[in-house]
Tab-separated table of C-alpha atoms in Angstrom:
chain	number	residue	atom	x	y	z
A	1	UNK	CA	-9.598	12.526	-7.329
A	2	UNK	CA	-8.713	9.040	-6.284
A	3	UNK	CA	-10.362	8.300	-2.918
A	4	UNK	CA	-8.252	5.427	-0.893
A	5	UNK	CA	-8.799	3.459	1.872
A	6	UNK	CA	-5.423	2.209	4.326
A	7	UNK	CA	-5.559	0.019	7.323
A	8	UNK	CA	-3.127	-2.092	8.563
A	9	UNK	CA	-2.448	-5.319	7.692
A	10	UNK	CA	-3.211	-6.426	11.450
A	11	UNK	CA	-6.944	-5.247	10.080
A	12	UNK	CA	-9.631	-8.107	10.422
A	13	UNK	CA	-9.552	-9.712	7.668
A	14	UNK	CA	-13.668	-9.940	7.431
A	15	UNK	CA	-13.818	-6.369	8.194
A	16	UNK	CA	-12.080	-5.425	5.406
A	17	UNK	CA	-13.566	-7.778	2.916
A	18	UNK	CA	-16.870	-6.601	3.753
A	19	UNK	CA	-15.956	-2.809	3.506
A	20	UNK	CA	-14.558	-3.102	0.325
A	21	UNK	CA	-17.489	-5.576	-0.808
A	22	UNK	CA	-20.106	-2.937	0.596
A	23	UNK	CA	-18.089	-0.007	-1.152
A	24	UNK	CA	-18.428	-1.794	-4.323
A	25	UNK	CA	-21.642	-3.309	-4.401
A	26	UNK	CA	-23.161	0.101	-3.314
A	27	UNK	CA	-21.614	2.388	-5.700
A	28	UNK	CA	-24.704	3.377	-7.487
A	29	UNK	CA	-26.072	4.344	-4.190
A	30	UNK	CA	-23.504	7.502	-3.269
A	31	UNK	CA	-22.287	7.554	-6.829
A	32	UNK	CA	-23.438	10.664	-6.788
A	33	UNK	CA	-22.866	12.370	-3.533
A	34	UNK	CA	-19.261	13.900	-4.431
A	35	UNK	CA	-17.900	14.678	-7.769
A	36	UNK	CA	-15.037	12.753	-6.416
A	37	UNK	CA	-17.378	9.556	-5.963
A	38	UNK	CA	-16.407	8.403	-9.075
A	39	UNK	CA	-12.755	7.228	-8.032
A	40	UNK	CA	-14.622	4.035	-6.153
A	41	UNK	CA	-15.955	2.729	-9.589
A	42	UNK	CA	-15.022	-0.429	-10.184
A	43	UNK	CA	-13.790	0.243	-13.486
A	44	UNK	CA	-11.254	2.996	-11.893
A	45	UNK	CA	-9.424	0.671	-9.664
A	46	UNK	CA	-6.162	0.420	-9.816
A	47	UNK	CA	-4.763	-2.987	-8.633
A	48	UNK	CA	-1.480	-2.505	-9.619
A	49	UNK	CA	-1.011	0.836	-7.539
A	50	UNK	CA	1.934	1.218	-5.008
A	51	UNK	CA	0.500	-0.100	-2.080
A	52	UNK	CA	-0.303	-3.234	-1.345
A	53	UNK	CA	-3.971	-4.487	-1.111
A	54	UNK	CA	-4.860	-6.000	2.287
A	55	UNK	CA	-6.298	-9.801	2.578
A	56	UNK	CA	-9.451	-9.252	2.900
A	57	UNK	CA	-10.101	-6.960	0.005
A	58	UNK	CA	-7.668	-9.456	-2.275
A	59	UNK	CA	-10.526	-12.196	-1.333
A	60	UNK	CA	-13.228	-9.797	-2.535
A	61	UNK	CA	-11.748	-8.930	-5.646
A	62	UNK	CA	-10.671	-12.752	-6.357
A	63	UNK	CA	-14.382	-13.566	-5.546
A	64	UNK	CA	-15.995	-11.207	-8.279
A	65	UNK	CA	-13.117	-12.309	-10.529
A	66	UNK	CA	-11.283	-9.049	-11.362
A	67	UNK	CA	-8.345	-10.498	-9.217
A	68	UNK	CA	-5.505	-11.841	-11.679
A	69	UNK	CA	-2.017	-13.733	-11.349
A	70	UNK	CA	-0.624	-10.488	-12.276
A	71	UNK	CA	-2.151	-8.566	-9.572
A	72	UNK	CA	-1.515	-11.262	-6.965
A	73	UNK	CA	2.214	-10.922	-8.045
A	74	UNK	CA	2.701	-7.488	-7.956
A	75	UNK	CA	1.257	-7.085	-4.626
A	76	UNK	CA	2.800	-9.907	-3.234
A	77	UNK	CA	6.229	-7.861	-4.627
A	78	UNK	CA	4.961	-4.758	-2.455
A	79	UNK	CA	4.473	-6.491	0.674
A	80	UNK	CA	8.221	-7.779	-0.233
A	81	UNK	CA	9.014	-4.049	-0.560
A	82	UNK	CA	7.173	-3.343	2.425
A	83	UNK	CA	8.879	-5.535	4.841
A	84	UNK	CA	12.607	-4.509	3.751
A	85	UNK	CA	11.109	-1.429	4.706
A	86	UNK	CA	10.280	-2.341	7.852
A	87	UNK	CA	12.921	-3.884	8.689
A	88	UNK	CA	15.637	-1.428	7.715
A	89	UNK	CA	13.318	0.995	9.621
A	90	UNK	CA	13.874	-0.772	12.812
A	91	UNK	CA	17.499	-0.737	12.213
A	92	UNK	CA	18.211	2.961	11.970
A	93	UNK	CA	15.599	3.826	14.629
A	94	UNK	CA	17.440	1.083	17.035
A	95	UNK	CA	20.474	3.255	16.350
A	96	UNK	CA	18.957	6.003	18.638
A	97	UNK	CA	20.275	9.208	16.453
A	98	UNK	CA	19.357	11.949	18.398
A	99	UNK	CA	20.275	14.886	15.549
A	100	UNK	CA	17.486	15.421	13.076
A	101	UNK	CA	19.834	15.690	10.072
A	102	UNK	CA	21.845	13.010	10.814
A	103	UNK	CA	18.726	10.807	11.520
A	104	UNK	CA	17.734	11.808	7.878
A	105	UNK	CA	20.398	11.112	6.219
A	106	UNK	CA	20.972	8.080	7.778
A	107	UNK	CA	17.403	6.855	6.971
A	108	UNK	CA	17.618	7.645	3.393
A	109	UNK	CA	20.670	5.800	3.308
A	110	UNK	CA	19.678	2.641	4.503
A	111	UNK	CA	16.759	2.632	3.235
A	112	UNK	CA	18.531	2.731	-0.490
A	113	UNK	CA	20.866	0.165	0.302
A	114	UNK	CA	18.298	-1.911	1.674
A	115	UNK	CA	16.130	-1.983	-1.136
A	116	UNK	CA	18.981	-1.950	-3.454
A	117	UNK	CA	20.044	-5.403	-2.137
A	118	UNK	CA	16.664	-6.873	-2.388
A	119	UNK	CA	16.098	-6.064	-6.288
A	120	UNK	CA	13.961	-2.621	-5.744
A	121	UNK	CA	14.364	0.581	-7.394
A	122	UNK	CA	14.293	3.469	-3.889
A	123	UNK	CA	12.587	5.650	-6.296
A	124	UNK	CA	13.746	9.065	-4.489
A	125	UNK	CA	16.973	9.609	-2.798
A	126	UNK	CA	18.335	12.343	-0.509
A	127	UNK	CA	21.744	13.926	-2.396
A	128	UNK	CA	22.644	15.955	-0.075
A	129	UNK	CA	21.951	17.780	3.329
């Protein structure tokens, strides 16, 4: 198991460092409350994962010094990823497709070319209908 938190990146930025500090510097208190406790060990995080790490738990992990360049990068690359998202998002909804299919397939679509053009792989694809 791999237990996650998500907010937004509207989140508080204080709120979230201090979740993710209290998470951490409390493991050994609920360590052992679910077998699937052990996914919020420190030495099971994944920095590198596909979403991007908010703000406040980048200052956190920069402040106990497990934050490196590399990490910064990458995530810095997913926001990137995130906003052509986004933005192609608001595109195909502005469209106003009213057909379910066609909606689809023009989402997937765009949403390949878009990332395409900015220098990311769209990792699945719809073929065909």
């Amino acid at each position: 198991p791999y237990p996650i938190l998500i907010t937004q990146a509207e989140q508080d930025e204080n709120t979230v460092y201090w979740l993710t500090r209290v998470m951490n510097e409390n493991y050994d208190m609920y360590k052992d409350a679910d077998p699937g406790a052990i996914g919020w060990a420190l030495e099971f995080q994944v920095f590198d994962w596909v979403v991007p790490y908010h703000d406040g738990a980048v200052r956190y992990w920069k402040e106990i010094g497990v934050w490196t360049d590399e990490y910064e990068a990458h995530n810095q690359q997913l926001i990137r990823r995130q906003d052509v998202l986004a933005s192609a998002w608001t595109e195909v909804t502005g469209r106003r497709i009213r057909d379910q299919q066609e909606f689809l397939t023009a989402w997937h679509q765009l949403r390949a070319e878009r990332l395409r053009a900015a220098g990311f792989a769209p990792i699945w694809e719809m073929t065909e209908p």
